[in-house]
CSV table of C-alpha atoms in Angstrom, one decimal:
chain,number,residue,atom,x,y,z
C,1,MET,CA,0.0,0.0,0.0
C,2,PRO,CA,1.2,3.6,-0.7
C,3,THR,CA,2.6,5.0,2.5
C,4,SER,CA,0.8,8.3,2.2
C,5,GLN,CA,-2.5,7.2,3.5
C,6,SER,CA,-3.5,8.4,6.9
C,7,ASP,CA,-4.4,5.5,9.2
C,8,GLU,CA,-7.9,6.7,10.0
C,9,ILE,CA,-9.2,6.8,6.4
C,10,ARG,CA,-10.5,3.4,5.3
C,11,THR,CA,-9.6,2.4,1.8
C,12,ASP,CA,-11.9,-0.5,1.1
C,13,PHE,CA,-14.0,0.0,-2.0
C,14,GLN,CA,-17.2,0.8,-0.2
C,15,SER,CA,-15.5,3.2,2.2
C,16,ILE,CA,-14.1,5.1,-0.8
C,17,ILE,CA,-17.6,5.6,-2.1
C,18,LEU,CA,-18.9,6.6,1.3
C,19,ASN,CA,-16.1,9.1,1.8
C,20,LEU,CA,-16.7,10.6,-1.6
C,21,GLN,CA,-20.4,10.9,-0.9
C,22,ARG,CA,-19.7,12.5,2.4
C,23,HIS,CA,-17.2,15.0,0.9
C,24,TRP,CA,-19.5,16.1,-1.8
C,25,ALA,CA,-22.5,16.2,0.4
C,26,LYS,CA,-20.6,18.7,2.6
C,27,GLN,CA,-20.1,20.9,-0.5
C,28,GLY,CA,-23.8,21.1,-0.9
C,29,ALA,CA,-24.4,18.3,-3.4
C,30,VAL,CA,-27.6,16.3,-3.6
C,31,VAL,CA,-26.4,12.7,-3.1
C,32,LEU,CA,-28.4,10.6,-5.5
C,33,GLN,CA,-28.6,6.9,-6.2
C,34,PRO,CA,-27.7,5.3,-9.5
C,35,TYR,CA,-30.1,5.6,-12.4
C,36,ASP,CA,-32.0,2.3,-12.7
C,37,MET,CA,-31.1,1.6,-16.4
C,38,GLU,CA,-28.1,0.3,-18.3
C,39,VAL,CA,-25.9,3.2,-19.3
C,40,GLY,CA,-22.3,3.5,-20.6
C,41,ALA,CA,-21.3,6.2,-18.2
C,42,GLY,CA,-22.4,8.5,-15.3
C,43,THR,CA,-22.9,11.3,-17.8
C,44,PHE,CA,-26.1,9.6,-19.2
C,45,HIS,CA,-27.9,9.9,-15.9
C,46,PRO,CA,-30.6,12.6,-16.4
C,47,ALA,CA,-29.2,14.3,-13.3
C,48,THR,CA,-26.2,15.2,-15.5
C,49,THR,CA,-27.5,15.2,-19.1
C,50,LEU,CA,-30.8,17.1,-18.6
C,51,ARG,CA,-29.9,19.0,-15.5
C,52,SER,CA,-26.9,20.5,-17.3
C,53,LEU,CA,-29.5,22.4,-19.2
C,54,GLY,CA,-32.4,24.4,-17.5
C,55,PRO,CA,-34.3,25.0,-15.4
C,56,ASP,CA,-32.2,25.0,-12.2
C,57,ASP,CA,-29.9,28.0,-11.9
C,58,ILE,CA,-28.0,26.0,-9.3
C,59,TRP,CA,-27.7,22.2,-9.5
C,60,ARG,CA,-25.3,20.1,-7.5
C,61,ALA,CA,-25.4,16.3,-7.4
C,62,ALA,CA,-23.1,13.4,-6.7
C,63,TYR,CA,-23.8,9.7,-7.3
C,64,VAL,CA,-22.4,6.4,-8.2
C,65,GLN,CA,-23.4,5.1,-11.6
C,66,PRO,CA,-22.9,1.5,-12.6
C,67,SER,CA,-21.7,1.7,-16.2
C,68,ARG,CA,-22.0,-1.0,-18.8
C,69,ARG,CA,-19.7,-1.1,-21.9
C,70,PRO,CA,-20.5,-4.6,-23.4
C,71,SER,CA,-17.4,-4.6,-25.7
C,72,ASP,CA,-15.0,-4.0,-22.8
C,73,GLY,CA,-15.8,-7.4,-21.3
C,74,ARG,CA,-12.9,-9.8,-21.0
C,75,TYR,CA,-14.6,-12.9,-19.4
C,76,GLY,CA,-13.0,-11.9,-16.1
C,77,GLU,CA,-9.5,-12.5,-17.4
C,78,ASN,CA,-8.2,-9.0,-17.8
C,79,PRO,CA,-7.0,-7.3,-14.6
C,80,ASN,CA,-8.2,-3.8,-15.7
C,81,ARG,CA,-11.1,-4.2,-18.2
C,82,MET,CA,-14.7,-5.1,-17.4
C,83,GLN,CA,-18.0,-4.7,-19.2
C,84,HIS,CA,-19.5,-3.5,-15.9
C,85,PHE,CA,-17.8,-1.0,-13.6
C,86,TYR,CA,-18.5,2.0,-11.4
C,87,GLN,CA,-18.1,5.7,-11.9
C,88,PHE,CA,-18.5,8.3,-9.2
C,89,GLN,CA,-20.1,11.3,-10.8
C,90,VAL,CA,-20.2,14.9,-9.6
C,91,ILE,CA,-22.1,17.7,-11.4
C,92,PHE,CA,-21.9,21.3,-10.2
C,93,LYS,CA,-23.8,24.0,-12.0
C,94,PRO,CA,-22.5,26.7,-12.2
C,95,SER,CA,-19.0,25.5,-12.1
C,96,PRO,CA,-17.6,26.8,-8.7
C,97,ALA,CA,-14.7,29.3,-8.6
C,98,GLU,CA,-12.5,27.0,-6.6
C,99,SER,CA,-13.3,23.8,-8.5
C,100,GLN,CA,-9.8,22.4,-8.7
C,101,ALA,CA,-9.3,22.9,-4.9
C,102,LEU,CA,-12.6,21.2,-4.2
C,103,TYR,CA,-11.5,18.2,-6.3
C,104,LEU,CA,-8.1,18.0,-4.6
C,105,ASP,CA,-9.8,18.1,-1.2
C,106,SER,CA,-11.9,15.1,-2.3
C,107,LEU,CA,-8.7,13.2,-2.9
C,108,LYS,CA,-7.6,14.0,0.6
C,109,ALA,CA,-11.0,12.7,1.8
C,110,ILE,CA,-10.2,9.2,0.3
C,111,GLY,CA,-6.7,9.1,1.6
C,112,LEU,CA,-4.7,10.5,-1.3
C,113,ASP,CA,-2.7,13.5,-0.1
C,114,PRO,CA,-2.0,15.8,-3.2
C,115,ASP,CA,1.1,17.1,-1.5
C,116,LYS,CA,2.6,13.6,-1.5
C,117,HIS,CA,1.8,12.6,-5.1
C,118,ASP,CA,2.3,13.9,-8.5
C,119,ILE,CA,-1.1,15.2,-9.5
C,120,ARG,CA,-1.4,16.5,-13.0
C,121,PHE,CA,-4.2,18.1,-14.9
C,122,VAL,CA,-3.6,16.9,-18.5
C,123,GLU,CA,-5.5,18.5,-21.4
C,124,ASP,CA,-8.4,16.2,-22.4
C,125,ASP,CA,-11.3,17.7,-24.3
C,126,TRP,CA,-14.4,15.6,-23.9
C,127,GLU,CA,-17.0,14.8,-26.5
C,128,SER,CA,-19.9,12.5,-26.6
C,129,PRO,CA,-21.1,12.1,-30.2
C,130,THR,CA,-24.3,10.2,-29.0
C,131,LEU,CA,-25.3,13.0,-26.6
C,132,GLY,CA,-24.3,15.8,-28.9
C,133,ALA,CA,-22.2,17.1,-26.0
C,134,TRP,CA,-18.7,18.5,-25.6
C,135,GLY,CA,-16.6,20.3,-23.1
C,136,LEU,CA,-13.0,21.3,-22.3
C,137,GLY,CA,-11.0,20.1,-19.3
C,138,TRP,CA,-8.5,17.6,-18.2
C,139,GLU,CA,-7.9,14.0,-17.3
C,140,VAL,CA,-6.3,14.0,-13.8
C,141,TRP,CA,-3.2,11.9,-13.4
C,142,CYS,CA,-2.0,10.6,-10.0
C,143,ASP,CA,1.6,9.5,-10.3
C,144,GLY,CA,1.1,8.9,-14.1
C,145,MET,CA,-2.2,7.1,-13.8
C,146,GLU,CA,-5.5,8.5,-14.9
C,147,ILE,CA,-7.9,8.6,-11.9
C,148,SER,CA,-10.5,11.3,-13.0
C,149,GLN,CA,-12.1,13.3,-15.8
C,150,PHE,CA,-12.6,17.0,-15.2
C,151,THR,CA,-14.9,18.7,-17.7
C,152,TYR,CA,-16.5,22.1,-18.1
C,153,PHE,CA,-19.5,21.3,-20.3
C,154,GLN,CA,-20.0,23.8,-23.1
C,155,GLN,CA,-22.9,22.1,-24.9
C,156,VAL,CA,-25.3,19.2,-24.2
C,157,GLY,CA,-27.8,17.9,-26.8
C,158,GLY,CA,-26.5,20.5,-29.2
C,159,ILE,CA,-27.6,23.2,-26.8
C,160,GLU,CA,-25.3,25.8,-25.2
C,161,CYS,CA,-24.9,25.3,-21.4
C,162,ASN,CA,-25.6,28.5,-19.5
C,163,PRO,CA,-24.5,28.5,-16.7
C,164,VAL,CA,-21.6,26.2,-17.4
C,165,PRO,CA,-21.6,22.9,-15.3
C,166,LEU,CA,-18.5,21.2,-14.0
C,167,GLU,CA,-18.5,17.4,-14.4
C,168,LEU,CA,-16.1,15.3,-12.4
C,169,THR,CA,-15.9,11.5,-13.0
C,170,TYR,CA,-13.9,9.2,-10.8
C,171,GLY,CA,-13.0,5.8,-12.2
C,172,LEU,CA,-13.7,4.0,-8.9
C,173,GLU,CA,-12.0,0.7,-9.6
C,174,ARG,CA,-8.9,2.3,-11.0
C,175,LEU,CA,-8.8,4.8,-8.1
C,176,ALA,CA,-9.3,2.0,-5.5
C,177,MET,CA,-6.6,-0.2,-7.1
C,178,TYR,CA,-4.2,2.6,-6.8
C,179,ILE,CA,-5.1,3.5,-3.2
C,180,GLN,CA,-5.1,-0.2,-2.1
C,181,GLY,CA,-2.0,-1.0,-4.1
C,182,VAL,CA,-3.4,-4.0,-6.0
C,183,GLU,CA,-2.6,-5.0,-9.5
C,184,ASN,CA,-5.8,-6.9,-10.3
C,185,VAL,CA,-9.3,-5.4,-10.0
C,186,TYR,CA,-10.6,-8.7,-8.7
C,187,ASP,CA,-8.3,-8.4,-5.7
C,188,LEU,CA,-9.8,-5.2,-4.5
C,189,ASP,CA,-11.0,-5.3,-0.9
C,190,TRP,CA,-14.7,-4.4,-1.1
C,191,ASP,CA,-15.7,-4.2,2.6
C,192,GLY,CA,-12.6,-4.0,4.8
C,193,VAL,CA,-13.6,-7.3,6.5
C,194,PRO,CA,-10.9,-10.0,6.6
C,195,ALA,CA,-11.6,-13.0,4.3
C,196,ALA,CA,-11.6,-15.3,7.3
C,197,GLU,CA,-14.6,-13.5,8.7
C,198,GLY,CA,-16.5,-13.5,5.4
C,199,GLY,CA,-15.1,-10.3,3.9
C,200,LYS,CA,-15.5,-10.0,0.2
C,201,THR,CA,-13.3,-8.9,-2.7
C,202,TYR,CA,-14.4,-7.3,-5.9
C,203,GLY,CA,-13.8,-10.7,-7.5
C,204,ASP,CA,-16.0,-12.5,-5.0
C,205,ILE,CA,-18.9,-10.2,-6.0
C,206,PHE,CA,-18.4,-9.6,-9.7
C,207,LYS,CA,-16.1,-12.2,-11.4
C,208,ARG,CA,-18.9,-14.6,-12.3
C,209,ALA,CA,-21.0,-11.8,-13.7
C,210,GLU,CA,-18.1,-10.7,-15.9
C,211,VAL,CA,-17.7,-14.2,-17.2
C,212,GLU,CA,-21.4,-14.7,-17.9
C,213,PHE,CA,-22.1,-11.3,-19.3
C,214,SER,CA,-19.1,-11.4,-21.6
C,215,GLY,CA,-20.5,-14.6,-23.0
C,216,TRP,CA,-23.9,-13.0,-23.5
C,217,ASN,CA,-22.5,-9.7,-24.9
C,218,PHE,CA,-20.2,-11.3,-27.4
C,219,GLU,CA,-21.8,-14.7,-28.2
C,220,HIS,CA,-25.3,-15.3,-27.1
C,221,ALA,CA,-27.3,-12.2,-27.1
C,222,ASP,CA,-30.1,-12.5,-29.8
C,223,THR,CA,-29.2,-9.9,-32.3
C,224,ASP,CA,-32.7,-9.9,-34.0
C,225,MET,CA,-34.2,-9.3,-30.7
C,226,LEU,CA,-31.7,-6.5,-30.0
C,227,LEU,CA,-32.4,-4.9,-33.4
C,228,GLY,CA,-36.1,-5.0,-32.6
C,229,HIS,CA,-35.6,-3.5,-29.2
C,230,PHE,CA,-33.6,-0.7,-30.7
C,231,ARG,CA,-36.3,0.1,-33.3
C,232,ASP,CA,-39.0,0.0,-30.6
C,233,ALA,CA,-37.0,2.3,-28.3
C,234,GLU,CA,-36.4,4.7,-31.2
C,235,ILE,CA,-40.1,4.7,-32.2
C,236,GLU,CA,-41.4,5.1,-28.7
C,237,CYS,CA,-38.9,8.0,-28.0
C,238,GLY,CA,-40.1,9.8,-31.2
C,239,ARG,CA,-43.7,9.2,-30.3
C,240,LEU,CA,-43.3,10.7,-26.7
C,241,LEU,CA,-41.5,13.7,-28.2
C,242,GLY,CA,-44.2,14.2,-30.7
C,243,LEU,CA,-47.0,14.4,-28.1
C,244,GLU,CA,-48.8,17.8,-27.8
C,245,THR,CA,-47.1,18.0,-24.4
C,246,PRO,CA,-43.9,16.0,-25.0
C,247,LEU,CA,-42.8,13.7,-22.2
C,248,ALA,CA,-39.1,14.5,-22.0
C,249,LEU,CA,-38.1,12.2,-19.2
C,250,PRO,CA,-39.8,9.0,-20.4
C,251,ALA,CA,-38.5,9.8,-23.9
C,252,TYR,CA,-35.0,10.1,-22.5
C,253,ASP,CA,-35.3,6.7,-20.9
C,254,GLN,CA,-36.0,5.3,-24.4
C,255,CYS,CA,-33.0,7.2,-25.7
C,256,MET,CA,-30.7,5.6,-23.0
C,257,LYS,CA,-32.2,2.2,-23.9
C,258,ALA,CA,-31.4,2.8,-27.6
C,259,SER,CA,-27.9,3.8,-26.7
C,260,HIS,CA,-27.2,0.7,-24.7
C,261,LEU,CA,-28.8,-1.6,-27.3
C,262,PHE,CA,-26.5,0.0,-29.9
C,263,ASN,CA,-23.5,-0.8,-27.7
C,264,MET,CA,-24.8,-4.4,-27.4
C,265,LEU,CA,-25.2,-4.7,-31.1
C,266,ASP,CA,-21.7,-3.3,-31.5
C,267,ALA,CA,-20.3,-5.9,-29.2
C,268,ARG,CA,-22.1,-8.7,-31.1
C,269,GLY,CA,-20.3,-7.5,-34.2
C,270,VAL,CA,-23.4,-7.1,-36.3
C,271,ILE,CA,-22.9,-3.4,-37.1
C,272,SER,CA,-20.6,-2.5,-40.0
C,273,VAL,CA,-18.3,0.5,-39.9
C,274,THR,CA,-20.7,2.5,-42.2
C,275,GLU,CA,-23.8,1.5,-40.2
C,276,ARG,CA,-22.1,2.6,-37.0
C,277,ALA,CA,-22.0,6.3,-37.8
C,278,ALA,CA,-25.7,6.1,-38.8
C,279,TYR,CA,-26.6,4.4,-35.5
C,280,ILE,CA,-24.7,7.0,-33.5
C,281,GLY,CA,-26.5,9.7,-35.5
C,282,ARG,CA,-29.9,8.1,-34.7
C,283,VAL,CA,-29.2,8.1,-31.0
C,284,ARG,CA,-27.9,11.6,-31.1
C,285,ASN,CA,-31.2,12.7,-32.7
C,286,LEU,CA,-33.1,11.1,-29.9
C,287,ALA,CA,-30.9,12.8,-27.3
C,288,LYS,CA,-31.2,16.1,-29.0
C,289,GLY,CA,-35.0,15.8,-29.1
C,290,CYS,CA,-35.2,14.9,-25.4
C,291,CYS,CA,-32.9,17.9,-24.4
C,292,GLU,CA,-35.0,20.2,-26.5
C,293,ALA,CA,-38.3,18.9,-25.0
C,294,TRP,CA,-36.8,19.1,-21.5
C,295,MET,CA,-35.9,22.8,-22.1
C,296,GLU,CA,-39.2,23.6,-23.7
C,297,ILE,CA,-41.3,22.1,-20.9
C,298,THR,CA,-39.2,23.5,-18.1
C,299,GLU,CA,-39.4,26.9,-19.6
C,300,THR,CA,-43.2,26.6,-19.8
C,301,THR,CA,-43.3,25.4,-16.2
C,302,THR,CA,-41.0,28.2,-15.0
C,303,ASN,CA,-43.0,30.8,-16.8
C,304,GLY,CA,-46.4,29.4,-15.8
B,1,MET,CA,11.4,54.7,-18.5
B,2,ALA,CA,9.4,52.0,-16.7
B,3,ASP,CA,9.0,48.3,-16.6
B,4,LEU,CA,5.7,46.4,-17.0
B,5,VAL,CA,4.8,43.0,-15.6
B,6,ILE,CA,1.5,41.4,-16.5
B,7,GLU,CA,0.4,38.0,-15.0
B,8,PHE,CA,-2.7,36.0,-15.7
B,9,VAL,CA,-3.4,33.3,-13.2
B,10,SER,CA,-5.7,30.5,-14.4
B,11,GLU,CA,-6.3,26.8,-14.0
B,12,GLU,CA,-3.9,24.5,-15.9
B,13,ILE,CA,-3.1,25.7,-19.4
B,14,PRO,CA,-2.8,22.7,-21.8
B,15,ALA,CA,1.0,21.9,-22.2
B,16,ARG,CA,0.9,22.2,-26.0
B,17,MET,CA,-0.4,25.8,-25.7
B,18,GLN,CA,2.0,27.1,-23.1
B,19,ALA,CA,5.1,28.2,-25.1
B,20,GLY,CA,3.0,29.8,-27.8
B,21,ALA,CA,0.9,31.7,-25.3
B,22,GLY,CA,4.0,33.2,-23.8
B,23,ARG,CA,5.2,34.3,-27.3
B,24,ASP,CA,1.7,35.6,-28.2
B,25,LEU,CA,1.4,37.7,-25.0
B,26,ALA,CA,4.8,39.3,-25.6
B,27,ARG,CA,4.0,40.1,-29.2
B,28,LEU,CA,0.6,41.6,-28.4
B,29,ILE,CA,2.1,43.8,-25.6
B,30,GLU,CA,4.8,45.0,-28.0
B,31,SER,CA,2.3,45.8,-30.7
B,32,ALA,CA,-0.1,47.6,-28.3
B,33,LEU,CA,2.6,49.7,-26.7
B,34,THR,CA,3.9,50.6,-30.1
B,35,THR,CA,0.5,51.9,-31.1
B,36,LEU,CA,0.4,53.9,-27.9
B,37,GLY,CA,3.7,55.5,-28.8
B,38,VAL,CA,5.5,54.4,-25.6
B,39,TRP,CA,7.6,51.6,-27.2
B,40,HIS,CA,11.3,52.6,-27.6
B,41,TYR,CA,14.2,51.2,-29.7
B,42,ASP,CA,15.6,49.6,-26.5
B,43,SER,CA,12.2,48.3,-25.2
B,44,VAL,CA,12.1,44.5,-24.8
B,45,ALA,CA,9.0,42.3,-24.2
B,46,THR,CA,9.4,38.7,-22.9
B,47,GLY,CA,6.6,36.2,-22.5
B,48,LEU,CA,6.7,33.3,-20.1
B,49,CYS,CA,4.2,30.5,-19.4
B,50,ALA,CA,3.9,27.9,-16.6
B,51,PRO,CA,0.9,25.6,-16.2
B,52,ARG,CA,-1.1,28.1,-14.1
B,53,HIS,CA,0.7,31.4,-14.9
B,54,LEU,CA,0.9,33.2,-18.2
B,55,LEU,CA,3.1,36.3,-17.9
B,56,ALA,CA,5.0,38.9,-19.9
B,57,TYR,CA,7.4,41.6,-18.8
B,58,ALA,CA,8.4,44.6,-20.9
B,59,THR,CA,11.3,46.9,-20.1
B,60,ASN,CA,12.2,50.5,-20.9
B,61,ILE,CA,8.7,51.6,-21.6
B,62,ALA,CA,8.0,55.4,-21.6
B,63,ALA,CA,6.1,56.4,-18.5
B,64,SER,CA,4.0,58.8,-20.6
B,65,GLN,CA,3.1,59.2,-24.2
B,66,PRO,CA,5.0,62.0,-26.1
B,67,ASP,CA,3.0,65.1,-26.9
B,68,ARG,CA,1.8,65.1,-30.4
B,69,ILE,CA,0.7,67.8,-32.9
B,70,ILE,CA,-2.2,66.7,-35.0
B,71,GLU,CA,-2.7,68.7,-38.2
B,72,LYS,CA,-5.8,68.6,-40.3
B,73,ARG,CA,-6.2,70.1,-43.7
B,74,GLY,CA,-9.3,72.2,-44.4
B,75,PRO,CA,-10.7,73.9,-47.4
B,76,ARG,CA,-8.8,76.4,-49.6
B,77,VAL,CA,-8.4,79.9,-48.3
B,78,ASP,CA,-10.9,81.3,-50.8
B,79,ALA,CA,-13.5,78.6,-50.2
B,80,PRO,CA,-17.1,79.8,-49.4
B,81,GLU,CA,-17.7,80.7,-45.8
B,82,ALA,CA,-20.1,77.8,-45.3
B,83,ALA,CA,-17.3,75.4,-46.2
B,84,ILE,CA,-15.0,77.0,-43.7
B,85,ALA,CA,-17.6,77.0,-41.0
B,86,GLY,CA,-18.2,73.3,-41.6
B,87,PHE,CA,-14.5,72.6,-41.2
B,88,LEU,CA,-14.3,74.6,-38.0
B,89,ASN,CA,-17.2,72.6,-36.6
B,90,SER,CA,-15.7,69.2,-37.5
B,91,ALA,CA,-12.2,70.2,-36.3
B,92,GLY,CA,-13.5,71.8,-33.1
B,93,VAL,CA,-11.4,74.9,-33.5
B,94,SER,CA,-12.2,78.6,-33.9
B,95,ARG,CA,-11.4,80.8,-37.0
B,96,GLU,CA,-8.5,82.5,-35.3
B,97,GLU,CA,-6.7,79.1,-34.6
B,98,LEU,CA,-6.5,78.2,-38.3
B,99,VAL,CA,-3.3,78.8,-40.1
B,100,GLU,CA,-2.8,79.3,-43.8
B,101,GLU,CA,-0.1,77.4,-45.8
B,102,ASP,CA,0.9,77.0,-49.4
B,103,THR,CA,0.7,73.6,-50.9
B,104,PRO,CA,1.4,72.6,-54.5
B,105,LYS,CA,-2.4,72.7,-55.0
B,106,GLY,CA,-2.8,76.2,-53.7
B,107,ARG,CA,-3.2,78.0,-50.4
B,108,PHE,CA,-5.1,76.0,-47.8
B,109,LEU,CA,-6.4,76.4,-44.2
B,110,PHE,CA,-5.0,74.0,-41.5
B,111,ALA,CA,-6.1,73.3,-38.0
B,112,ARG,CA,-3.3,72.3,-35.7
B,113,SER,CA,-3.9,70.9,-32.2
B,114,GLU,CA,-1.4,69.8,-29.7
B,115,ILE,CA,-2.3,66.6,-27.9
B,116,THR,CA,-0.7,66.1,-24.5
B,117,GLY,CA,0.5,62.5,-24.1
B,118,GLY,CA,-1.4,60.5,-21.5
B,119,ASP,CA,0.1,58.6,-18.6
B,120,THR,CA,1.1,55.1,-19.8
B,121,ALA,CA,-0.2,53.7,-16.5
B,122,LYS,CA,-3.8,55.0,-17.3
B,123,LEU,CA,-3.7,53.7,-20.8
B,124,LEU,CA,-2.6,50.2,-20.0
B,125,VAL,CA,-5.8,48.8,-18.5
B,126,PRO,CA,-8.0,49.1,-21.6
B,127,ILE,CA,-5.2,47.7,-23.7
B,128,ILE,CA,-4.9,44.6,-21.4
B,129,VAL,CA,-8.6,44.1,-21.4
B,130,ASP,CA,-8.5,44.2,-25.2
B,131,ILE,CA,-5.7,41.6,-25.2
B,132,LEU,CA,-7.7,39.4,-22.8
B,133,ASN,CA,-10.8,39.7,-25.0
B,134,HIS,CA,-8.9,38.7,-28.2
B,135,PHE,CA,-6.2,36.4,-27.1
B,136,PRO,CA,-5.6,33.8,-29.8
B,137,TRP,CA,-6.1,30.5,-27.9
B,138,LEU,CA,-6.4,27.5,-30.1
B,139,LYS,CA,-9.5,26.5,-28.0
B,140,SER,CA,-11.2,28.4,-25.3
B,141,GLN,CA,-14.1,27.9,-22.9
B,142,ARG,CA,-16.7,29.6,-20.7
B,143,TRP,CA,-17.2,28.7,-17.1
B,144,GLY,CA,-19.6,29.6,-14.2
B,145,ARG,CA,-22.1,32.2,-15.3
B,146,GLY,CA,-19.8,34.1,-17.5
B,147,LYS,CA,-19.7,34.7,-21.3
B,148,PHE,CA,-16.0,35.5,-21.4
B,149,ARG,CA,-13.8,32.8,-22.9
B,150,TRP,CA,-10.3,31.9,-21.8
B,151,VAL,CA,-8.3,28.7,-22.3
B,152,ARG,CA,-9.4,27.6,-18.8
B,153,PRO,CA,-11.1,29.5,-15.9
B,154,LEU,CA,-9.1,32.7,-15.2
B,155,TYR,CA,-8.6,33.5,-11.5
B,156,ARG,CA,-6.6,36.6,-11.2
B,157,ILE,CA,-4.9,39.3,-13.2
B,158,ASN,CA,-1.9,41.1,-11.7
B,159,ILE,CA,-0.3,44.2,-13.4
B,160,LEU,CA,2.7,46.0,-12.1
B,161,PHE,CA,3.8,49.2,-13.9
B,162,ASP,CA,6.7,51.3,-12.8
B,163,GLY,CA,6.8,49.4,-9.5
B,164,ARG,CA,3.1,50.0,-8.7
B,165,PRO,CA,0.1,47.6,-9.0
B,166,LEU,CA,-2.5,48.8,-11.5
B,167,ALA,CA,-6.2,48.5,-10.6
B,168,GLY,CA,-8.9,47.5,-13.1
B,169,ALA,CA,-11.7,45.1,-13.8
B,170,LEU,CA,-12.6,42.6,-16.5
B,171,ASP,CA,-16.3,42.2,-17.3
B,172,LEU,CA,-16.9,38.4,-17.6
B,173,GLY,CA,-20.4,39.1,-18.8
B,174,GLY,CA,-22.2,37.2,-16.1
B,175,GLY,CA,-23.5,40.0,-13.8
B,176,ASP,CA,-21.5,39.6,-10.6
B,177,ALA,CA,-18.7,37.6,-12.3
B,178,THR,CA,-16.0,40.2,-12.5
B,179,GLN,CA,-12.2,39.8,-12.2
B,180,PHE,CA,-10.3,42.3,-10.2
B,181,TRP,CA,-6.6,43.1,-9.9
B,182,GLY,CA,-4.4,45.5,-8.0
B,183,ASP,CA,-6.1,47.8,-5.6
């Protein structure tokens, strides 16, 4: 284990999450629970995507988001790559004046003293083609390893963000591996309880899931069914957006579904290179429509 | 003669932009001071950039602008009174202040006014605000509630001229979001 941790800060996986939640709650964030759908990243949670746009002048939230990227599965054999992992997501709108200091304080809260490590903010402009979103910022390196993304959103769903939100994303497994000093994600201590007393590692909890879901994602998922689900989600999304009073949130659920189904189809290898761009464009159109409907309705609600 | 130090403190400037930013700042300062007429043959501007600090210092700058005489040519001496009156109005001088001079095209009226050079210290703030508003970043962003764009959020501006800090403000376009320096 790195020597810099102070003894009183627990470094098991669940304590890292609890400490991050406590830190950001102290900064005035609403601590939310994960969104109950498959998404590729914490950014997809409506608390980030939609709330980055109106109506709240101030919006601060922090939450863990389980993230699924079907093509990153490695049957539990790769020490760093999984098709299911956790992101800790923070969204602060407007971006605070002391945002970098707040972030560095959060590292202290989980036992990483920035004075004892080489912390770098390395230029990394972020773009999500499926969400029609982009921002400028950095990836944050700790002793040469990427541990977070730090982004000032400029646009979401093709709409200018005003005020500008700050998004922080911590890769929890990577961060925990570094803090615990383990080389393999499956060796992570989840609960701080000794194995002899029934304590669990990350592998105890998730290894079987990685093996089984890799098999499903790559080999067994019924592609005709997935294609059908994609079409259904796309049609339903469009229908909800076309209502006289569009239902932005339910429509956005369908958009998230379509995005994940596209990722599944991609993992199954049934989407050609040329089709890929078209699918991404279709999801982007849904996301754009949802963001516009969200803005429209919130504006009406605010004025009414 | 005086020295000028300008420092912009921001969040981390992307590594690939740092060296160029230092050069750009020095170049923009030199060009602005030349336009003001306070740049000398032995003036030197140097730009420097670190991750969170972009700065420039310029040496041997005139502490005030030289006085200048501005000459404006009016109508011919024998022009109709209405034309002369119009010229007086536009030049902002009285009939007595006009002088007559021969030119290859005939005898003309001229208005001469002497402009007293301003204190460089007073002229610097608008020039620096102009540089901030037009700095050639490869990519820039907004933050907080502001409309102002910079490479990353800008925290502080420090200006030292002739050994004294200069006070000023930069409108970030977001109501209360204003950047102050000096005091």
